[in-house]
Amino acid sequence: MTQMLIKAPDDLLALGAQWQSRDKPLRKGGAGPTDHAALKFSDHTLMVPLLSKEANDSPYRIEYYDDDRRQAVIFKEEQRLGNVIVPSRPKFYDLTTADGVPYWKIAALHSHNVLATTVLQNCIRYENKSTSCQFCAIGESLKQKTTIARKKPEQLAEVAEAAVRLDQVEHMVMTTGTPKGDDRGVKVLAECAQAIKSKVNLPIQAQCEPPSSNDWITLLHESGADSIGMHLEAVTQSVREKIMPGKAQVTVDQYFDAFRHAVKVFGRGQVSTYILAGLGDTEQDIVNMSEKLAKEGVYPFIVPFVPLQNTPLAQHPAPSGEMMKRIYQGVSSILKQHQLSTDDIKAGCAKCGACSALKSHE
Ligand code: SF4
């Protein structure tokens, strides 16, 4: 059977899939696409949710196809759709730093070619329910001891070099929990970007909240970051306050001030923002905000909200595939009009596109 071609995977990414065996190829806990499996379709790799409520009831079902656990077959209800490849364990996961930390605790492979890390695995907002982002699982992987609290610049440089050499990683995402201090984590991200770039030529996206001064954004660029993500997550103030009461104190206007400066420094299209659809913003709210962002040269990376285990939103419904399709169609024509494309982005989530079907609508 040929490998499956999936044209517009709106449904699969929103609903997830049931996995029919105990040994799921799953990443659990942490920031980013957790409770998902990376699956390679013939045209691209997708991060498919496997543990959400919707995934348990999903019409999609996946089963291993061979004894090596490298190929799987995907069904929608009783219809056999085709094969997907389960990426093998990256070779760099078998290495350990000189001070005894396994590389897989320092950075993870996302999709099939992205190295991803959360530099600071703590956040000033996380421990307190009145400030934490309700969708966030940043503390989970620390609890499960599958990561370390703070990644040192030299550790990241060592892992990045190995991931490029052994696993042909093509770009890197560095995110961070927000620490105390008005740089909002930029200082540590800049130190890490500099250390990585001194060891290996790997395009890097740094992700953070808007810092208090735009000079921090300039510093991040000067330190070697190629693109930057500052994530709105939700777009209307009432939803922001409900879902992420702490982060909502940073106003949308502050985000736009930081976006404008970042576009000057990094260039049009090298600045992006993550928007989670399904948290309460209407389709029109998301499309309108995307237009405002695109006009400024900021790429709106729209992702379906996936409820994660052990978070306050674990029982919150995911958006439907139909809703995602309408949003993607609206946003893709805006992207075209403003000549923004994932192909031009040097590094980061929008370039990767495994968590969203927007790329396939572009
Ligand atoms: S889109 Fe971002 S978070 Fe999702 S797999 Fe790619 S790099 Fe990771």
mmCIF file of C-alpha atoms and ligand atoms in Angstrom:
data_model
loop_
_atom_site.group_PDB
_atom_site.id
_atom_site.type_symbol
_atom_site.label_atom_id
_atom_site.label_comp_id
_atom_site.label_asym_id
_atom_site.label_seq_id
_atom_site.Cartn_x
_atom_site.Cartn_y
_atom_site.Cartn_z
ATOM 1 C CA MET A 1 0.000 0.000 0.000
ATOM 2 C CA THR A 2 1.316 3.444 -0.868
ATOM 3 C CA GLN A 3 2.009 6.059 1.735
ATOM 4 C CA MET A 4 -0.978 8.229 2.399
ATOM 5 C CA LEU A 5 -1.445 11.645 0.829
ATOM 6 C CA ILE A 6 -3.506 13.937 3.003
ATOM 7 C CA LYS A 7 -4.581 17.115 1.276
ATOM 8 C CA ALA A 8 -6.268 19.100 4.063
ATOM 9 C CA PRO A 9 -5.917 17.350 7.399
ATOM 10 C CA ASP A 10 -8.238 19.755 9.277
ATOM 11 C CA ASP A 11 -10.282 16.917 10.733
ATOM 12 C CA LEU A 12 -7.432 14.647 11.768
ATOM 13 C CA LEU A 13 -5.545 17.416 13.577
ATOM 14 C CA ALA A 14 -8.659 18.651 15.376
ATOM 15 C CA LEU A 15 -10.063 15.239 16.324
ATOM 16 C CA GLY A 16 -6.901 13.210 16.731
ATOM 17 C CA ALA A 17 -6.918 9.456 16.343
ATOM 18 C CA GLN A 18 -7.373 6.278 18.340
ATOM 19 C CA TRP A 19 -4.170 4.272 18.507
ATOM 20 C CA GLN A 20 -4.864 0.554 18.554
ATOM 21 C CA SER A 21 -1.920 -0.755 20.519
ATOM 22 C CA ARG A 22 -0.388 -0.186 23.939
ATOM 23 C CA ASP A 23 2.995 1.091 22.722
ATOM 24 C CA LYS A 24 1.953 4.436 21.302
ATOM 25 C CA PRO A 25 4.775 6.506 19.729
ATOM 26 C CA LEU A 26 3.846 9.314 22.068
ATOM 27 C CA ARG A 27 5.375 12.403 23.593
ATOM 28 C CA LYS A 28 3.838 13.295 26.987
ATOM 29 C CA GLY A 29 4.070 16.473 29.062
ATOM 30 C CA GLY A 30 5.957 19.701 28.412
ATOM 31 C CA ALA A 31 5.331 22.666 26.138
ATOM 32 C CA GLY A 32 4.305 22.376 22.485
ATOM 33 C CA PRO A 33 2.580 19.381 20.902
ATOM 34 C CA THR A 34 2.456 17.048 23.855
ATOM 35 C CA ASP A 35 0.166 13.964 24.001
ATOM 36 C CA HIS A 36 0.750 13.716 20.223
ATOM 37 C CA ALA A 37 2.589 11.409 17.845
ATOM 38 C CA ALA A 38 4.570 12.603 14.830
ATOM 39 C CA LEU A 39 3.350 10.726 11.754
ATOM 40 C CA LYS A 40 4.833 11.031 8.296
ATOM 41 C CA PHE A 41 2.331 11.193 5.458
ATOM 42 C CA SER A 42 3.632 11.204 1.895
ATOM 43 C CA ASP A 43 3.660 15.002 1.610
ATOM 44 C CA HIS A 44 4.387 16.127 5.169
ATOM 45 C CA THR A 45 4.566 15.214 8.834
ATOM 46 C CA LEU A 46 1.709 15.928 11.230
ATOM 47 C CA MET A 47 1.534 15.942 15.019
ATOM 48 C CA VAL A 48 -1.612 13.891 15.624
ATOM 49 C CA PRO A 49 -3.290 14.087 19.068
ATOM 50 C CA LEU A 50 -3.672 10.661 20.683
ATOM 51 C CA LEU A 51 -4.745 11.234 24.282
ATOM 52 C CA SER A 52 -7.459 13.911 24.165
ATOM 53 C CA LYS A 53 -11.131 13.184 24.823
ATOM 54 C CA GLU A 54 -11.803 13.709 21.108
ATOM 55 C CA ALA A 55 -9.022 11.279 20.183
ATOM 56 C CA ASN A 56 -10.695 8.539 22.251
ATOM 57 C CA ASP A 57 -13.892 8.939 20.233
ATOM 58 C CA SER A 58 -12.261 9.895 16.932
ATOM 59 C CA PRO A 59 -13.464 8.288 13.689
ATOM 60 C CA TYR A 60 -9.743 7.953 12.818
ATOM 61 C CA ARG A 61 -7.947 4.837 13.987
ATOM 62 C CA ILE A 62 -4.303 3.891 13.577
ATOM 63 C CA GLU A 63 -2.696 0.454 13.821
ATOM 64 C CA TYR A 64 0.862 -0.703 13.385
ATOM 65 C CA TYR A 65 1.346 -2.419 10.063
ATOM 66 C CA ASP A 66 4.716 -4.122 10.548
ATOM 67 C CA ASP A 67 6.623 -5.778 13.383
ATOM 68 C CA ASP A 68 9.281 -3.052 13.421
ATOM 69 C CA ARG A 69 6.706 -0.490 14.565
ATOM 70 C CA ARG A 70 7.779 1.804 11.703
ATOM 71 C CA GLN A 71 4.683 1.687 9.519
ATOM 72 C CA ALA A 72 1.091 2.111 10.477
ATOM 73 C CA VAL A 73 -2.180 2.029 8.648
ATOM 74 C CA ILE A 74 -4.849 4.661 9.175
ATOM 75 C CA PHE A 75 -8.594 4.107 8.956
ATOM 76 C CA LYS A 76 -11.536 6.508 9.004
ATOM 77 C CA GLU A 77 -14.369 4.470 10.449
ATOM 78 C CA GLU A 78 -14.122 1.263 8.434
ATOM 79 C CA GLN A 79 -12.446 2.815 5.401
ATOM 80 C CA ARG A 80 -8.729 2.067 5.095
ATOM 81 C CA LEU A 81 -7.109 5.371 4.063
ATOM 82 C CA GLY A 82 -3.467 4.432 3.633
ATOM 83 C CA ASN A 83 -0.100 4.053 5.325
ATOM 84 C CA VAL A 84 1.813 6.444 7.521
ATOM 85 C CA ILE A 85 5.403 6.180 8.687
ATOM 86 C CA VAL A 86 6.219 6.367 12.371
ATOM 87 C CA PRO A 87 9.562 8.214 12.574
ATOM 88 C CA SER A 88 12.240 6.153 14.286
ATOM 89 C CA ARG A 89 13.863 7.229 17.542
ATOM 90 C CA PRO A 90 16.414 9.941 16.722
ATOM 91 C CA LYS A 91 20.035 8.819 17.032
ATOM 92 C CA PHE A 92 20.987 11.829 19.149
ATOM 93 C CA TYR A 93 18.637 10.554 21.895
ATOM 94 C CA ASP A 94 21.231 7.862 22.703
ATOM 95 C CA LEU A 95 23.934 10.374 23.674
ATOM 96 C CA THR A 96 24.694 11.905 27.064
ATOM 97 C CA THR A 97 26.513 15.130 27.956
ATOM 98 C CA ALA A 98 29.869 15.067 29.720
ATOM 99 C CA ASP A 99 28.023 16.026 32.937
ATOM 100 C CA GLY A 100 25.684 13.033 32.596
ATOM 101 C CA VAL A 101 22.448 14.459 31.164
ATOM 102 C CA PRO A 102 20.819 12.411 28.369
ATOM 103 C CA TYR A 103 20.403 14.534 25.249
ATOM 104 C CA TRP A 104 16.686 13.640 25.018
ATOM 105 C CA LYS A 105 16.105 15.498 28.301
ATOM 106 C CA ILE A 106 17.654 18.648 26.806
ATOM 107 C CA ALA A 107 15.862 18.852 23.454
ATOM 108 C CA ALA A 108 13.331 16.778 21.537
ATOM 109 C CA LEU A 109 12.694 16.000 17.904
ATOM 110 C CA HIS A 110 9.436 17.586 16.703
ATOM 111 C CA SER A 111 7.904 16.503 13.440
ATOM 112 C CA HIS A 112 10.786 14.829 11.506
ATOM 113 C CA ASN A 113 13.345 17.650 11.216
ATOM 114 C CA VAL A 114 12.854 20.186 14.017
ATOM 115 C CA LEU A 115 14.845 20.287 17.237
ATOM 116 C CA ALA A 116 12.735 21.779 20.007
ATOM 117 C CA THR A 117 13.535 22.787 23.539
ATOM 118 C CA THR A 118 12.014 24.675 26.440
ATOM 119 C CA VAL A 119 15.030 26.496 27.845
ATOM 120 C CA LEU A 120 13.434 27.345 31.195
ATOM 121 C CA GLN A 121 10.920 24.686 32.191
ATOM 122 C CA ASN A 122 9.401 26.901 34.925
ATOM 123 C CA CYS A 123 7.154 29.912 34.516
ATOM 124 C CA ILE A 124 6.233 32.711 36.939
ATOM 125 C CA ARG A 125 2.594 32.175 36.043
ATOM 126 C CA TYR A 126 2.369 28.366 36.184
ATOM 127 C CA GLU A 127 2.038 27.463 39.881
ATOM 128 C CA ASN A 128 -0.822 29.851 40.609
ATOM 129 C CA LYS A 129 -4.276 29.137 39.168
ATOM 130 C CA SER A 130 -5.123 32.846 39.100
ATOM 131 C CA THR A 131 -2.275 33.507 36.656
ATOM 132 C CA SER A 132 -1.520 30.263 34.800
ATOM 133 C CA CYS A 133 -2.467 29.628 31.185
ATOM 134 C CA GLN A 134 -5.104 26.918 31.493
ATOM 135 C CA PHE A 135 -3.991 24.964 28.428
ATOM 136 C CA CYS A 136 -0.352 24.742 29.497
ATOM 137 C CA ALA A 137 1.476 21.565 30.597
ATOM 138 C CA ILE A 138 4.961 23.046 31.003
ATOM 139 C CA GLY A 139 5.415 21.536 34.484
ATOM 140 C CA GLU A 140 4.314 18.004 33.562
ATOM 141 C CA SER A 141 7.523 16.802 31.948
ATOM 142 C CA LEU A 142 9.516 18.163 34.872
ATOM 143 C CA LYS A 143 7.296 16.206 37.271
ATOM 144 C CA GLN A 144 7.794 13.090 35.175
ATOM 145 C CA LYS A 145 11.569 13.760 35.159
ATOM 146 C CA THR A 146 11.653 13.626 31.366
ATOM 147 C CA THR A 147 13.419 16.976 31.167
ATOM 148 C CA ILE A 148 15.625 19.276 33.227
ATOM 149 C CA ALA A 149 14.542 22.632 34.632
ATOM 150 C CA ARG A 150 17.127 24.784 32.892
ATOM 151 C CA LYS A 151 19.090 23.967 29.776
ATOM 152 C CA LYS A 152 22.570 25.482 29.661
ATOM 153 C CA PRO A 153 23.699 27.198 26.433
ATOM 154 C CA GLU A 154 26.625 24.780 26.035
ATOM 155 C CA GLN A 155 24.328 21.769 26.515
ATOM 156 C CA LEU A 156 21.990 23.025 23.792
ATOM 157 C CA ALA A 157 24.909 23.712 21.464
ATOM 158 C CA GLU A 158 26.197 20.165 21.987
ATOM 159 C CA VAL A 159 22.783 18.602 21.359
ATOM 160 C CA ALA A 160 22.069 20.820 18.329
ATOM 161 C CA GLU A 161 25.359 19.866 16.697
ATOM 162 C CA ALA A 162 24.636 16.153 17.202
ATOM 163 C CA ALA A 163 21.023 16.451 15.982
ATOM 164 C CA VAL A 164 22.191 18.091 12.749
ATOM 165 C CA ARG A 165 24.985 15.586 12.213
ATOM 166 C CA LEU A 166 23.131 12.394 13.141
ATOM 167 C CA ASP A 167 19.488 13.142 12.354
ATOM 168 C CA GLN A 168 19.586 15.838 9.660
ATOM 169 C CA VAL A 169 17.625 18.308 11.761
ATOM 170 C CA GLU A 170 16.961 21.438 9.661
ATOM 171 C CA HIS A 171 15.801 24.087 12.099
ATOM 172 C CA MET A 172 15.278 24.664 15.801
ATOM 173 C CA VAL A 173 12.572 26.043 18.065
ATOM 174 C CA MET A 174 13.585 27.442 21.441
ATOM 175 C CA THR A 175 10.749 28.392 23.718
ATOM 176 C CA THR A 176 10.798 29.274 27.390
ATOM 177 C CA GLY A 177 8.616 29.584 30.428
ATOM 178 C CA THR A 178 8.530 33.218 31.508
ATOM 179 C CA PRO A 179 10.996 33.992 34.310
ATOM 180 C CA LYS A 180 11.007 36.980 36.687
ATOM 181 C CA GLY A 181 12.562 40.041 35.110
ATOM 182 C CA ASP A 182 11.502 42.376 32.362
ATOM 183 C CA ASP A 183 13.466 40.608 29.607
ATOM 184 C CA ARG A 184 10.797 37.826 29.846
ATOM 185 C CA GLY A 185 13.379 35.150 29.123
ATOM 186 C CA VAL A 186 15.073 36.866 26.185
ATOM 187 C CA LYS A 187 18.422 37.077 27.965
ATOM 188 C CA VAL A 188 18.710 33.315 28.353
ATOM 189 C CA LEU A 189 17.341 32.686 24.837
ATOM 190 C CA ALA A 190 19.959 35.057 23.409
ATOM 191 C CA GLU A 191 22.776 33.292 25.298
ATOM 192 C CA CYS A 192 21.579 29.955 23.957
ATOM 193 C CA ALA A 193 21.220 31.204 20.360
ATOM 194 C CA GLN A 194 24.759 32.551 20.477
ATOM 195 C CA ALA A 195 26.204 29.305 21.857
ATOM 196 C CA ILE A 196 24.354 27.163 19.288
ATOM 197 C CA LYS A 197 25.347 29.348 16.346
ATOM 198 C CA SER A 198 28.992 29.242 17.418
ATOM 199 C CA LYS A 199 28.889 25.440 17.104
ATOM 200 C CA VAL A 200 26.511 24.686 14.231
ATOM 201 C CA ASN A 201 24.786 26.527 11.413
ATOM 202 C CA LEU A 202 21.184 25.764 12.369
ATOM 203 C CA PRO A 203 18.347 28.281 11.785
ATOM 204 C CA ILE A 204 16.679 29.114 15.115
ATOM 205 C CA GLN A 205 13.296 30.493 16.100
ATOM 206 C CA ALA A 206 13.122 31.956 19.612
ATOM 207 C CA GLN A 207 9.722 32.164 21.315
ATOM 208 C CA CYS A 208 8.898 34.459 24.234
ATOM 209 C CA GLU A 209 6.422 36.981 25.591
ATOM 210 C CA PRO A 210 6.950 40.571 24.452
ATOM 211 C CA PRO A 211 9.790 41.893 26.630
ATOM 212 C CA SER A 212 9.424 45.242 28.395
ATOM 213 C CA SER A 213 11.867 46.933 26.028
ATOM 214 C CA ASN A 214 12.200 46.323 22.301
ATOM 215 C CA ASP A 215 15.983 46.449 22.734
ATOM 216 C CA TRP A 216 15.727 42.857 23.970
ATOM 217 C CA ILE A 217 14.256 41.860 20.611
ATOM 218 C CA THR A 218 17.181 43.513 18.833
ATOM 219 C CA LEU A 219 19.591 41.634 21.108
ATOM 220 C CA LEU A 220 17.908 38.334 20.285
ATOM 221 C CA HIS A 221 18.424 38.965 16.586
ATOM 222 C CA GLU A 222 22.044 40.035 17.097
ATOM 223 C CA SER A 223 22.664 36.848 19.088
ATOM 224 C CA GLY A 224 21.806 34.675 16.110
ATOM 225 C CA ALA A 225 18.064 33.978 16.251
ATOM 226 C CA ASP A 226 16.655 33.904 12.703
ATOM 227 C CA SER A 227 12.994 34.304 13.543
ATOM 228 C CA ILE A 228 10.849 35.078 16.555
ATOM 229 C CA GLY A 229 7.477 33.895 17.831
ATOM 230 C CA MET A 230 5.453 35.914 20.339
ATOM 231 C CA HIS A 231 2.270 34.019 20.948
ATOM 232 C CA LEU A 232 -1.109 35.626 21.462
ATOM 233 C CA GLU A 233 -2.804 32.185 21.873
ATOM 234 C CA ALA A 234 -6.276 33.845 22.127
ATOM 235 C CA VAL A 235 -7.195 37.062 20.357
ATOM 236 C CA THR A 236 -10.079 38.753 22.212
ATOM 237 C CA GLN A 237 -9.442 40.284 25.606
ATOM 238 C CA SER A 238 -12.350 38.500 27.347
ATOM 239 C CA VAL A 239 -11.102 35.081 26.184
ATOM 240 C CA ARG A 240 -7.516 35.985 27.035
ATOM 241 C CA GLU A 241 -8.529 36.959 30.579
ATOM 242 C CA LYS A 242 -10.544 33.791 31.064
ATOM 243 C CA ILE A 243 -8.030 31.320 29.625
ATOM 244 C CA MET A 244 -4.710 32.961 30.531
ATOM 245 C CA PRO A 245 -5.375 35.517 33.244
ATOM 246 C CA GLY A 246 -1.707 36.254 33.927
ATOM 247 C CA LYS A 247 -0.520 36.592 30.360
ATOM 248 C CA ALA A 248 -3.610 38.666 29.464
ATOM 249 C CA GLN A 249 -2.081 41.483 31.547
ATOM 250 C CA VAL A 250 0.312 41.918 28.630
ATOM 251 C CA THR A 251 -2.094 43.745 26.327
ATOM 252 C CA VAL A 252 -2.662 43.069 22.641
ATOM 253 C CA ASP A 253 -1.350 46.596 22.013
ATOM 254 C CA GLN A 254 1.909 45.644 23.736
ATOM 255 C CA TYR A 255 2.110 42.598 21.485
ATOM 256 C CA PHE A 256 1.638 44.774 18.416
ATOM 257 C CA ASP A 257 4.300 47.217 19.544
ATOM 258 C CA ALA A 258 6.709 44.277 19.916
ATOM 259 C CA PHE A 259 5.589 42.777 16.575
ATOM 260 C CA ARG A 260 6.289 46.037 14.716
ATOM 261 C CA HIS A 261 9.775 46.278 16.158
ATOM 262 C CA ALA A 262 10.455 42.580 15.518
ATOM 263 C CA VAL A 263 9.412 42.920 11.857
ATOM 264 C CA LYS A 264 11.882 45.821 11.482
ATOM 265 C CA VAL A 265 14.676 43.712 12.969
ATOM 266 C CA PHE A 266 13.915 40.170 11.718
ATOM 267 C CA GLY A 267 12.074 41.067 8.508
ATOM 268 C CA ARG A 268 8.531 40.518 7.193
ATOM 269 C CA GLY A 269 7.336 36.961 7.683
ATOM 270 C CA GLN A 270 10.124 36.084 10.151
ATOM 271 C CA VAL A 271 7.833 37.093 13.014
ATOM 272 C CA SER A 272 4.924 34.844 13.915
ATOM 273 C CA THR A 273 2.314 34.259 16.555
ATOM 274 C CA TYR A 274 0.533 31.074 17.657
ATOM 275 C CA ILE A 275 -3.262 31.326 17.791
ATOM 276 C CA LEU A 276 -5.192 28.456 19.369
ATOM 277 C CA ALA A 277 -8.629 28.107 17.772
ATOM 278 C CA GLY A 278 -11.360 26.642 19.970
ATOM 279 C CA LEU A 279 -10.712 28.539 23.215
ATOM 280 C CA GLY A 280 -13.721 30.862 22.781
ATOM 281 C CA ASP A 281 -12.706 33.303 20.039
ATOM 282 C CA THR A 282 -15.123 33.224 17.110
ATOM 283 C CA GLU A 283 -13.973 32.268 13.625
ATOM 284 C CA GLN A 284 -14.394 35.907 12.586
ATOM 285 C CA ASP A 285 -12.339 37.141 15.571
ATOM 286 C CA ILE A 286 -9.488 34.889 14.466
ATOM 287 C CA VAL A 287 -9.717 35.834 10.800
ATOM 288 C CA ASN A 288 -9.878 39.566 11.660
ATOM 289 C CA MET A 289 -6.855 39.330 13.945
ATOM 290 C CA SER A 290 -4.974 37.372 11.272
ATOM 291 C CA GLU A 291 -5.613 40.168 8.807
ATOM 292 C CA LYS A 292 -4.329 42.763 11.264
ATOM 293 C CA LEU A 293 -1.216 40.665 11.894
ATOM 294 C CA ALA A 294 -0.536 39.934 8.226
ATOM 295 C CA LYS A 295 -0.738 43.645 7.390
ATOM 296 C CA GLU A 296 2.130 44.174 9.830
ATOM 297 C CA GLY A 297 4.151 41.321 8.290
ATOM 298 C CA VAL A 298 3.433 38.869 11.128
ATOM 299 C CA TYR A 299 2.521 35.268 10.214
ATOM 300 C CA PRO A 300 -0.566 34.060 12.167
ATOM 301 C CA PHE A 301 0.033 30.385 12.871
ATOM 302 C CA ILE A 302 -3.427 28.959 13.577
ATOM 303 C CA VAL A 303 -3.571 25.673 15.457
ATOM 304 C CA PRO A 304 -6.587 23.724 16.751
ATOM 305 C CA PHE A 305 -6.693 23.729 20.538
ATOM 306 C CA VAL A 306 -5.986 20.215 21.834
ATOM 307 C CA PRO A 307 -7.035 19.566 25.449
ATOM 308 C CA LEU A 308 -4.071 18.142 27.364
ATOM 309 C CA GLN A 309 -4.212 15.716 30.260
ATOM 310 C CA ASN A 310 -3.527 17.180 33.723
ATOM 311 C CA THR A 311 -4.451 20.729 32.700
ATOM 312 C CA PRO A 312 -7.541 22.741 33.762
ATOM 313 C CA LEU A 313 -8.795 22.516 30.157
ATOM 314 C CA ALA A 314 -8.454 18.727 29.892
ATOM 315 C CA GLN A 315 -12.243 18.411 29.388
ATOM 316 C CA HIS A 316 -12.632 21.475 27.144
ATOM 317 C CA PRO A 317 -13.824 20.461 23.670
ATOM 318 C CA ALA A 318 -11.498 20.701 20.682
ATOM 319 C CA PRO A 319 -12.793 22.711 17.705
ATOM 320 C CA SER A 320 -14.450 20.808 14.878
ATOM 321 C CA GLY A 321 -12.653 20.024 11.631
ATOM 322 C CA GLU A 322 -15.276 22.127 9.765
ATOM 323 C CA MET A 323 -14.573 25.176 11.914
ATOM 324 C CA MET A 324 -10.833 24.780 11.348
ATOM 325 C CA LYS A 325 -11.353 24.443 7.607
ATOM 326 C CA ARG A 326 -13.320 27.723 7.446
ATOM 327 C CA ILE A 327 -10.663 29.538 9.486
ATOM 328 C CA TYR A 328 -7.820 28.125 7.371
ATOM 329 C CA GLN A 329 -9.588 29.143 4.166
ATOM 330 C CA GLY A 330 -10.119 32.707 5.442
ATOM 331 C CA VAL A 331 -6.566 33.047 6.751
ATOM 332 C CA SER A 332 -4.877 31.473 3.723
ATOM 333 C CA SER A 333 -6.386 34.043 1.365
ATOM 334 C CA ILE A 334 -5.165 36.810 3.712
ATOM 335 C CA LEU A 335 -1.672 35.291 3.683
ATOM 336 C CA LYS A 336 -1.708 35.219 -0.102
ATOM 337 C CA GLN A 337 -2.841 38.835 -0.287
ATOM 338 C CA HIS A 338 0.006 39.921 2.009
ATOM 339 C CA GLN A 339 2.535 37.576 0.384
ATOM 340 C CA LEU A 340 3.350 35.654 3.527
ATOM 341 C CA SER A 341 4.315 32.014 3.117
ATOM 342 C CA THR A 342 5.787 29.284 5.282
ATOM 343 C CA ASP A 343 8.322 28.650 2.502
ATOM 344 C CA ASP A 344 9.995 31.984 3.249
ATOM 345 C CA ILE A 345 10.262 31.455 7.010
ATOM 346 C CA LYS A 346 13.755 30.490 8.136
ATOM 347 C CA ALA A 347 12.848 28.558 11.290
ATOM 348 C CA GLY A 348 10.062 27.777 13.703
ATOM 349 C CA CYS A 349 6.547 26.445 14.106
ATOM 350 C CA ALA A 350 5.009 28.113 11.063
ATOM 351 C CA LYS A 351 7.843 26.731 8.903
ATOM 352 C CA CYS A 352 7.372 23.254 10.395
ATOM 353 C CA GLY A 353 3.576 23.333 10.187
ATOM 354 C CA ALA A 354 3.096 19.885 11.754
ATOM 355 C CA CYS A 355 0.589 21.133 14.343
ATOM 356 C CA SER A 356 -1.628 22.965 11.859
ATOM 357 C CA ALA A 357 -3.262 22.343 8.494
ATOM 358 C CA LEU A 358 -2.751 25.977 7.466
ATOM 359 C CA LYS A 359 0.263 25.101 5.326
ATOM 360 C CA SER A 360 -1.833 22.705 3.249
ATOM 361 C CA HIS A 361 -4.356 25.498 2.571
ATOM 362 C CA GLU A 362 -1.696 28.056 1.573
HETATM 363 S S1 SF4 B 1 4.601 23.279 14.655
HETATM 364 FE FE1 SF4 B 1 6.013 23.912 16.320
HETATM 365 S S2 SF4 B 1 5.273 22.874 18.130
HETATM 366 FE FE2 SF4 B 1 4.345 21.852 16.315
HETATM 367 S S3 SF4 B 1 5.751 20.172 15.822
HETATM 368 FE FE3 SF4 B 1 6.359 21.882 14.584
HETATM 369 S S4 SF4 B 1 7.945 22.903 15.792
HETATM 370 FE FE4 SF4 B 1 6.870 21.573 17.185
#
